[in-house]
Amino acid sequence: MAPKTKLTYFNGTGLAESIRFLLVYLDREYEDSRFGEEEWAKMKPTTPWGKVPLLEVEGEKSVAWSLAITRYLGREAGLAGANTWEDLRIDEIVYVISDLQSSMASYFHEENEAMKEYLKGPLFSTTIPFYLSRLESQVKENNGFLANGKLSWADVYFAALSDYLNWMNGSKEILVGYPNLQALKAKIFALPKIKEYVAKRPITIELQLKE
């Protein structure tokens, strides 16, 4: 009997989509508990670290932090490295992608307009191209994947996060000009269980691209 699993996060892709991708890849039934900003204000004090997503398995105390959960599910899915060195290579890539996401989020959620304008130039002219060009090279050098020349949870993490990156990129496709990364995303989205999930998932604001 499959474990009872519950994922709790905002009604969006964000930092939880890689978890959803891996849960469906595992063909694991789970409760996708989504909430809004008003609900979060009430929920936040009750969470272990004041953060989401949260994963609960078989009634165990909820675990937070998206990367920890995604790594756990990646191992469950057989998408970890074959040894500790391969795991290190996967972790390196995942933290690079996470750093890109954090840099974009710092700009995107900045409320001070002067500071936002200050962050904008370096982010779009230097930071994003720096990371994407090197991730593009990684895929080219690794047989179409991000690490170790084979499918890993880093690939799932990247593909799942890409829609969130698009949203923070002004709702514009961020992978234009990076054909290897585009091909990798398409490859992950074509995996049968993930393809089925994507076709049915709620169309939240981050998924609505501008022309």
PDB file of C-alpha atoms in Angstrom:
ATOM      1  CA  MET A   1       0.000   0.000   0.000  1.00  0.00           C
ATOM      2  CA  ALA A   2       1.431   3.373  -1.048  1.00  0.00           C
ATOM      3  CA  PRO A   3       2.239   5.796   1.781  1.00  0.00           C
ATOM      4  CA  LYS A   4      -0.222   8.566   2.473  1.00  0.00           C
ATOM      5  CA  THR A   5       1.490  11.733   1.302  1.00  0.00           C
ATOM      6  CA  LYS A   6       0.463  15.372   1.596  1.00  0.00           C
ATOM      7  CA  LEU A   7       2.128  18.363  -0.035  1.00  0.00           C
ATOM      8  CA  THR A   8       1.246  21.842   1.225  1.00  0.00           C
ATOM      9  CA  TYR A   9       2.098  24.958  -0.772  1.00  0.00           C
ATOM     10  CA  PHE A  10       0.689  28.102  -2.364  1.00  0.00           C
ATOM     11  CA  ASN A  11      -1.608  27.741  -5.370  1.00  0.00           C
ATOM     12  CA  GLY A  12       1.227  28.013  -7.860  1.00  0.00           C
ATOM     13  CA  THR A  13       4.292  26.250  -9.231  1.00  0.00           C
ATOM     14  CA  GLY A  14       7.130  28.040  -7.422  1.00  0.00           C
ATOM     15  CA  LEU A  15       9.295  25.918  -5.169  1.00  0.00           C
ATOM     16  CA  ALA A  16       6.840  23.020  -5.001  1.00  0.00           C
ATOM     17  CA  GLU A  17       6.567  22.030  -8.645  1.00  0.00           C
ATOM     18  CA  SER A  18       9.689  19.862  -8.606  1.00  0.00           C
ATOM     19  CA  ILE A  19       8.135  17.981  -5.688  1.00  0.00           C
ATOM     20  CA  ARG A  20       4.903  17.489  -7.622  1.00  0.00           C
ATOM     21  CA  PHE A  21       6.867  16.330 -10.674  1.00  0.00           C
ATOM     22  CA  LEU A  22       8.735  13.723  -8.631  1.00  0.00           C
ATOM     23  CA  LEU A  23       5.632  12.513  -6.827  1.00  0.00           C
ATOM     24  CA  VAL A  24       3.884  11.849 -10.125  1.00  0.00           C
ATOM     25  CA  TYR A  25       7.085  10.366 -11.593  1.00  0.00           C
ATOM     26  CA  LEU A  26       7.003   7.953  -8.650  1.00  0.00           C
ATOM     27  CA  ASP A  27       3.321   7.334  -9.434  1.00  0.00           C
ATOM     28  CA  ARG A  28       2.600   8.125  -5.809  1.00  0.00           C
ATOM     29  CA  GLU A  29      -0.855   9.262  -4.811  1.00  0.00           C
ATOM     30  CA  TYR A  30      -0.736  12.455  -2.783  1.00  0.00           C
ATOM     31  CA  GLU A  31      -2.889  15.275  -1.520  1.00  0.00           C
ATOM     32  CA  ASP A  32      -1.961  18.524  -3.269  1.00  0.00           C
ATOM     33  CA  SER A  33      -3.019  21.016  -0.608  1.00  0.00           C
ATOM     34  CA  ARG A  34      -2.928  24.551  -2.031  1.00  0.00           C
ATOM     35  CA  PHE A  35      -3.713  27.806  -0.246  1.00  0.00           C
ATOM     36  CA  GLY A  36      -3.751  31.586  -0.768  1.00  0.00           C
ATOM     37  CA  GLU A  37      -1.944  34.519   0.855  1.00  0.00           C
ATOM     38  CA  GLU A  38      -4.654  35.137   3.461  1.00  0.00           C
ATOM     39  CA  GLU A  39      -4.569  31.508   4.582  1.00  0.00           C
ATOM     40  CA  TRP A  40      -0.770  31.599   4.756  1.00  0.00           C
ATOM     41  CA  ALA A  41      -0.805  34.413   7.311  1.00  0.00           C
ATOM     42  CA  LYS A  42      -2.731  32.118   9.637  1.00  0.00           C
ATOM     43  CA  MET A  43      -0.791  28.973   8.786  1.00  0.00           C
ATOM     44  CA  LYS A  44       2.752  30.337   8.979  1.00  0.00           C
ATOM     45  CA  PRO A  45       3.099  30.314  12.802  1.00  0.00           C
ATOM     46  CA  THR A  46       2.039  26.657  12.870  1.00  0.00           C
ATOM     47  CA  THR A  47       4.731  25.453  10.422  1.00  0.00           C
ATOM     48  CA  PRO A  48       8.066  24.003  11.638  1.00  0.00           C
ATOM     49  CA  TRP A  49      10.255  26.781  10.188  1.00  0.00           C
ATOM     50  CA  GLY A  50       7.780  29.344   8.873  1.00  0.00           C
ATOM     51  CA  LYS A  51       8.370  28.074   5.354  1.00  0.00           C
ATOM     52  CA  VAL A  52       6.642  26.070   2.652  1.00  0.00           C
ATOM     53  CA  PRO A  53       6.471  23.692   0.848  1.00  0.00           C
ATOM     54  CA  LEU A  54       5.733  21.097   3.488  1.00  0.00           C
ATOM     55  CA  LEU A  55       5.723  17.347   2.929  1.00  0.00           C
ATOM     56  CA  GLU A  56       3.948  14.913   5.228  1.00  0.00           C
ATOM     57  CA  VAL A  57       4.336  11.148   4.782  1.00  0.00           C
ATOM     58  CA  GLU A  58       2.380   8.558   6.774  1.00  0.00           C
ATOM     59  CA  GLY A  59       1.479  11.061   9.469  1.00  0.00           C
ATOM     60  CA  GLU A  60       5.090  11.913  10.286  1.00  0.00           C
ATOM     61  CA  LYS A  61       5.805  15.518  11.319  1.00  0.00           C
ATOM     62  CA  SER A  62       5.844  17.745   8.253  1.00  0.00           C
ATOM     63  CA  VAL A  63       9.233  18.441   6.658  1.00  0.00           C
ATOM     64  CA  ALA A  64      10.021  21.796   5.043  1.00  0.00           C
ATOM     65  CA  TRP A  65      12.605  23.149   2.551  1.00  0.00           C
ATOM     66  CA  SER A  66      12.057  22.366  -1.103  1.00  0.00           C
ATOM     67  CA  LEU A  67      15.583  21.166  -1.891  1.00  0.00           C
ATOM     68  CA  ALA A  68      15.627  18.704   1.003  1.00  0.00           C
ATOM     69  CA  ILE A  69      12.263  17.287  -0.066  1.00  0.00           C
ATOM     70  CA  THR A  70      13.198  17.178  -3.752  1.00  0.00           C
ATOM     71  CA  ARG A  71      16.481  15.394  -2.967  1.00  0.00           C
ATOM     72  CA  TYR A  72      14.634  12.842  -0.833  1.00  0.00           C
ATOM     73  CA  LEU A  73      12.089  12.120  -3.554  1.00  0.00           C
ATOM     74  CA  GLY A  74      14.830  12.036  -6.186  1.00  0.00           C
ATOM     75  CA  ARG A  75      16.508   9.238  -4.264  1.00  0.00           C
ATOM     76  CA  GLU A  76      13.178   7.465  -3.818  1.00  0.00           C
ATOM     77  CA  ALA A  77      12.722   7.667  -7.592  1.00  0.00           C
ATOM     78  CA  GLY A  78      16.163   6.235  -8.362  1.00  0.00           C
ATOM     79  CA  LEU A  79      17.341   9.571  -9.774  1.00  0.00           C
ATOM     80  CA  ALA A  80      20.245  10.119  -7.377  1.00  0.00           C
ATOM     81  CA  GLY A  81      23.870   9.432  -8.234  1.00  0.00           C
ATOM     82  CA  ALA A  82      25.422   5.977  -8.365  1.00  0.00           C
ATOM     83  CA  ASN A  83      27.952   7.063  -5.726  1.00  0.00           C
ATOM     84  CA  THR A  84      28.789  10.024  -3.512  1.00  0.00           C
ATOM     85  CA  TRP A  85      30.808  11.729  -6.268  1.00  0.00           C
ATOM     86  CA  GLU A  86      27.843  11.631  -8.649  1.00  0.00           C
ATOM     87  CA  ASP A  87      25.636  12.937  -5.835  1.00  0.00           C
ATOM     88  CA  LEU A  88      28.069  15.818  -5.410  1.00  0.00           C
ATOM     89  CA  ARG A  89      27.812  16.662  -9.116  1.00  0.00           C
ATOM     90  CA  ILE A  90      24.014  16.658  -8.886  1.00  0.00           C
ATOM     91  CA  ASP A  91      24.039  18.823  -5.762  1.00  0.00           C
ATOM     92  CA  GLU A  92      26.428  21.298  -7.399  1.00  0.00           C
ATOM     93  CA  ILE A  93      24.052  21.835 -10.311  1.00  0.00           C
ATOM     94  CA  VAL A  94      20.981  22.041  -8.092  1.00  0.00           C
ATOM     95  CA  TYR A  95      22.551  24.719  -5.890  1.00  0.00           C
ATOM     96  CA  VAL A  96      23.601  26.675  -8.994  1.00  0.00           C
ATOM     97  CA  ILE A  97      19.985  26.617 -10.210  1.00  0.00           C
ATOM     98  CA  SER A  98      18.759  27.534  -6.732  1.00  0.00           C
ATOM     99  CA  ASP A  99      21.158  30.476  -6.661  1.00  0.00           C
ATOM    100  CA  LEU A 100      19.776  31.699  -9.989  1.00  0.00           C
ATOM    101  CA  GLN A 101      16.242  31.397  -8.636  1.00  0.00           C
ATOM    102  CA  SER A 102      17.163  33.271  -5.457  1.00  0.00           C
ATOM    103  CA  SER A 103      18.801  36.095  -7.428  1.00  0.00           C
ATOM    104  CA  MET A 104      15.704  36.465  -9.577  1.00  0.00           C
ATOM    105  CA  ALA A 105      13.385  36.286  -6.569  1.00  0.00           C
ATOM    106  CA  SER A 106      15.318  39.044  -4.773  1.00  0.00           C
ATOM    107  CA  TYR A 107      14.628  41.335  -7.720  1.00  0.00           C
ATOM    108  CA  PHE A 108      11.093  40.151  -8.418  1.00  0.00           C
ATOM    109  CA  HIS A 109       9.826  40.553  -4.854  1.00  0.00           C
ATOM    110  CA  GLU A 110      11.672  43.789  -4.071  1.00  0.00           C
ATOM    111  CA  GLU A 111       9.106  46.429  -3.111  1.00  0.00           C
ATOM    112  CA  ASN A 112      11.416  49.448  -3.057  1.00  0.00           C
ATOM    113  CA  GLU A 113      11.328  50.726  -6.637  1.00  0.00           C
ATOM    114  CA  ALA A 114      14.739  52.398  -6.441  1.00  0.00           C
ATOM    115  CA  MET A 115      16.360  49.209  -5.183  1.00  0.00           C
ATOM    116  CA  LYS A 116      14.506  47.148  -7.774  1.00  0.00           C
ATOM    117  CA  GLU A 117      15.836  49.352 -10.555  1.00  0.00           C
ATOM    118  CA  TYR A 118      19.329  49.021  -9.077  1.00  0.00           C
ATOM    119  CA  LEU A 119      19.073  45.218  -9.130  1.00  0.00           C
ATOM    120  CA  LYS A 120      17.522  44.995 -12.588  1.00  0.00           C
ATOM    121  CA  GLY A 121      20.518  45.844 -14.775  1.00  0.00           C
ATOM    122  CA  PRO A 122      23.066  43.384 -13.323  1.00  0.00           C
ATOM    123  CA  LEU A 123      20.469  40.623 -13.039  1.00  0.00           C
ATOM    124  CA  PHE A 124      19.351  40.667 -16.667  1.00  0.00           C
ATOM    125  CA  SER A 125      22.614  41.695 -18.297  1.00  0.00           C
ATOM    126  CA  THR A 126      25.007  39.563 -16.275  1.00  0.00           C
ATOM    127  CA  THR A 127      23.597  37.129 -13.705  1.00  0.00           C
ATOM    128  CA  ILE A 128      20.940  35.339 -15.783  1.00  0.00           C
ATOM    129  CA  PRO A 129      23.110  34.986 -18.921  1.00  0.00           C
ATOM    130  CA  PHE A 130      26.047  33.820 -16.769  1.00  0.00           C
ATOM    131  CA  TYR A 131      24.101  30.977 -15.194  1.00  0.00           C
ATOM    132  CA  LEU A 132      22.082  29.945 -18.234  1.00  0.00           C
ATOM    133  CA  SER A 133      25.087  29.882 -20.577  1.00  0.00           C
ATOM    134  CA  ARG A 134      26.970  27.606 -18.205  1.00  0.00           C
ATOM    135  CA  LEU A 135      23.978  25.370 -17.617  1.00  0.00           C
ATOM    136  CA  GLU A 136      23.600  25.194 -21.398  1.00  0.00           C
ATOM    137  CA  SER A 137      27.199  23.972 -21.634  1.00  0.00           C
ATOM    138  CA  GLN A 138      26.602  21.418 -18.885  1.00  0.00           C
ATOM    139  CA  VAL A 139      23.756  19.859 -20.842  1.00  0.00           C
ATOM    140  CA  LYS A 140      25.794  19.826 -24.050  1.00  0.00           C
ATOM    141  CA  GLU A 141      28.697  18.096 -22.290  1.00  0.00           C
ATOM    142  CA  ASN A 142      26.555  15.600 -20.352  1.00  0.00           C
ATOM    143  CA  ASN A 143      24.676  13.689 -23.014  1.00  0.00           C
ATOM    144  CA  GLY A 144      21.669  16.020 -22.878  1.00  0.00           C
ATOM    145  CA  PHE A 145      21.447  16.126 -19.086  1.00  0.00           C
ATOM    146  CA  LEU A 146      22.768  18.380 -16.342  1.00  0.00           C
ATOM    147  CA  ALA A 147      25.028  15.964 -14.477  1.00  0.00           C
ATOM    148  CA  ASN A 148      26.782  12.627 -14.857  1.00  0.00           C
ATOM    149  CA  GLY A 149      25.590  12.133 -18.441  1.00  0.00           C
ATOM    150  CA  LYS A 150      22.235  10.686 -17.386  1.00  0.00           C
ATOM    151  CA  LEU A 151      18.807  11.599 -16.036  1.00  0.00           C
ATOM    152  CA  SER A 152      18.857  12.792 -12.429  1.00  0.00           C
ATOM    153  CA  TRP A 153      16.645  14.706 -10.049  1.00  0.00           C
ATOM    154  CA  ALA A 154      18.610  17.850 -11.014  1.00  0.00           C
ATOM    155  CA  ASP A 155      17.006  17.670 -14.462  1.00  0.00           C
ATOM    156  CA  VAL A 156      13.537  17.322 -12.976  1.00  0.00           C
ATOM    157  CA  TYR A 157      14.225  20.175 -10.566  1.00  0.00           C
ATOM    158  CA  PHE A 158      15.365  22.459 -13.384  1.00  0.00           C
ATOM    159  CA  ALA A 159      12.482  21.650 -15.719  1.00  0.00           C
ATOM    160  CA  ALA A 160       9.887  22.047 -12.975  1.00  0.00           C
ATOM    161  CA  LEU A 161      11.351  25.372 -11.824  1.00  0.00           C
ATOM    162  CA  SER A 162      11.593  26.830 -15.335  1.00  0.00           C
ATOM    163  CA  ASP A 163       7.990  28.080 -15.395  1.00  0.00           C
ATOM    164  CA  TYR A 164       8.585  29.970 -12.152  1.00  0.00           C
ATOM    165  CA  LEU A 165      11.726  31.486 -13.688  1.00  0.00           C
ATOM    166  CA  ASN A 166       9.675  32.517 -16.722  1.00  0.00           C
ATOM    167  CA  TRP A 167       7.224  34.334 -14.471  1.00  0.00           C
ATOM    168  CA  MET A 168      10.002  36.247 -12.744  1.00  0.00           C
ATOM    169  CA  ASN A 169      11.393  36.993 -16.200  1.00  0.00           C
ATOM    170  CA  GLY A 170       8.354  39.140 -16.962  1.00  0.00           C
ATOM    171  CA  SER A 171       6.235  36.126 -17.961  1.00  0.00           C
ATOM    172  CA  LYS A 172       8.542  35.568 -20.924  1.00  0.00           C
ATOM    173  CA  GLU A 173      10.301  32.352 -21.898  1.00  0.00           C
ATOM    174  CA  ILE A 174      13.701  32.497 -20.234  1.00  0.00           C
ATOM    175  CA  LEU A 175      15.282  29.674 -22.258  1.00  0.00           C
ATOM    176  CA  VAL A 176      15.198  31.428 -25.639  1.00  0.00           C
ATOM    177  CA  GLY A 177      18.671  31.125 -27.128  1.00  0.00           C
ATOM    178  CA  TYR A 178      19.553  28.064 -25.061  1.00  0.00           C
ATOM    179  CA  PRO A 179      18.578  25.091 -27.258  1.00  0.00           C
ATOM    180  CA  ASN A 180      20.098  22.384 -25.071  1.00  0.00           C
ATOM    181  CA  LEU A 181      18.209  23.606 -22.017  1.00  0.00           C
ATOM    182  CA  GLN A 182      15.016  23.827 -24.074  1.00  0.00           C
ATOM    183  CA  ALA A 183      15.523  20.248 -25.248  1.00  0.00           C
ATOM    184  CA  LEU A 184      16.128  19.087 -21.687  1.00  0.00           C
ATOM    185  CA  LYS A 185      12.936  20.744 -20.477  1.00  0.00           C
ATOM    186  CA  ALA A 186      10.985  19.154 -23.314  1.00  0.00           C
ATOM    187  CA  LYS A 187      12.481  15.756 -22.456  1.00  0.00           C
ATOM    188  CA  ILE A 188      11.349  15.997 -18.830  1.00  0.00           C
ATOM    189  CA  PHE A 189       7.914  17.286 -19.781  1.00  0.00           C
ATOM    190  CA  ALA A 190       7.559  14.308 -22.154  1.00  0.00           C
ATOM    191  CA  LEU A 191       8.057  11.713 -19.418  1.00  0.00           C
ATOM    192  CA  PRO A 192       4.669   9.907 -19.374  1.00  0.00           C
ATOM    193  CA  LYS A 193       3.555  10.597 -15.797  1.00  0.00           C
ATOM    194  CA  ILE A 194       4.841  14.178 -15.839  1.00  0.00           C
ATOM    195  CA  LYS A 195       3.215  14.792 -19.227  1.00  0.00           C
ATOM    196  CA  GLU A 196      -0.091  13.546 -17.833  1.00  0.00           C
ATOM    197  CA  TYR A 197       0.210  15.787 -14.768  1.00  0.00           C
ATOM    198  CA  VAL A 198       1.162  18.894 -16.789  1.00  0.00           C
ATOM    199  CA  ALA A 199      -1.870  18.430 -19.025  1.00  0.00           C
ATOM    200  CA  LYS A 200      -4.181  18.513 -15.991  1.00  0.00           C
ATOM    201  CA  ARG A 201      -2.470  20.908 -13.563  1.00  0.00           C
ATOM    202  CA  PRO A 202      -4.155  24.208 -12.641  1.00  0.00           C
ATOM    203  CA  ILE A 203      -3.191  27.077 -14.965  1.00  0.00           C
ATOM    204  CA  THR A 204      -1.886  29.499 -12.353  1.00  0.00           C
ATOM    205  CA  ILE A 205      -0.515  32.955 -13.086  1.00  0.00           C
ATOM    206  CA  GLU A 206       3.088  31.774 -13.515  1.00  0.00           C
ATOM    207  CA  LEU A 207       2.073  29.547 -16.422  1.00  0.00           C
ATOM    208  CA  GLN A 208       0.616  32.374 -18.519  1.00  0.00           C
ATOM    209  CA  LEU A 209       3.354  33.577 -20.835  1.00  0.00           C
ATOM    210  CA  LYS A 210       3.254  36.856 -22.731  1.00  0.00           C
ATOM    211  CA  GLU A 211       3.706  36.932 -26.487  1.00  0.00           C
TER     212      GLU A 211
END
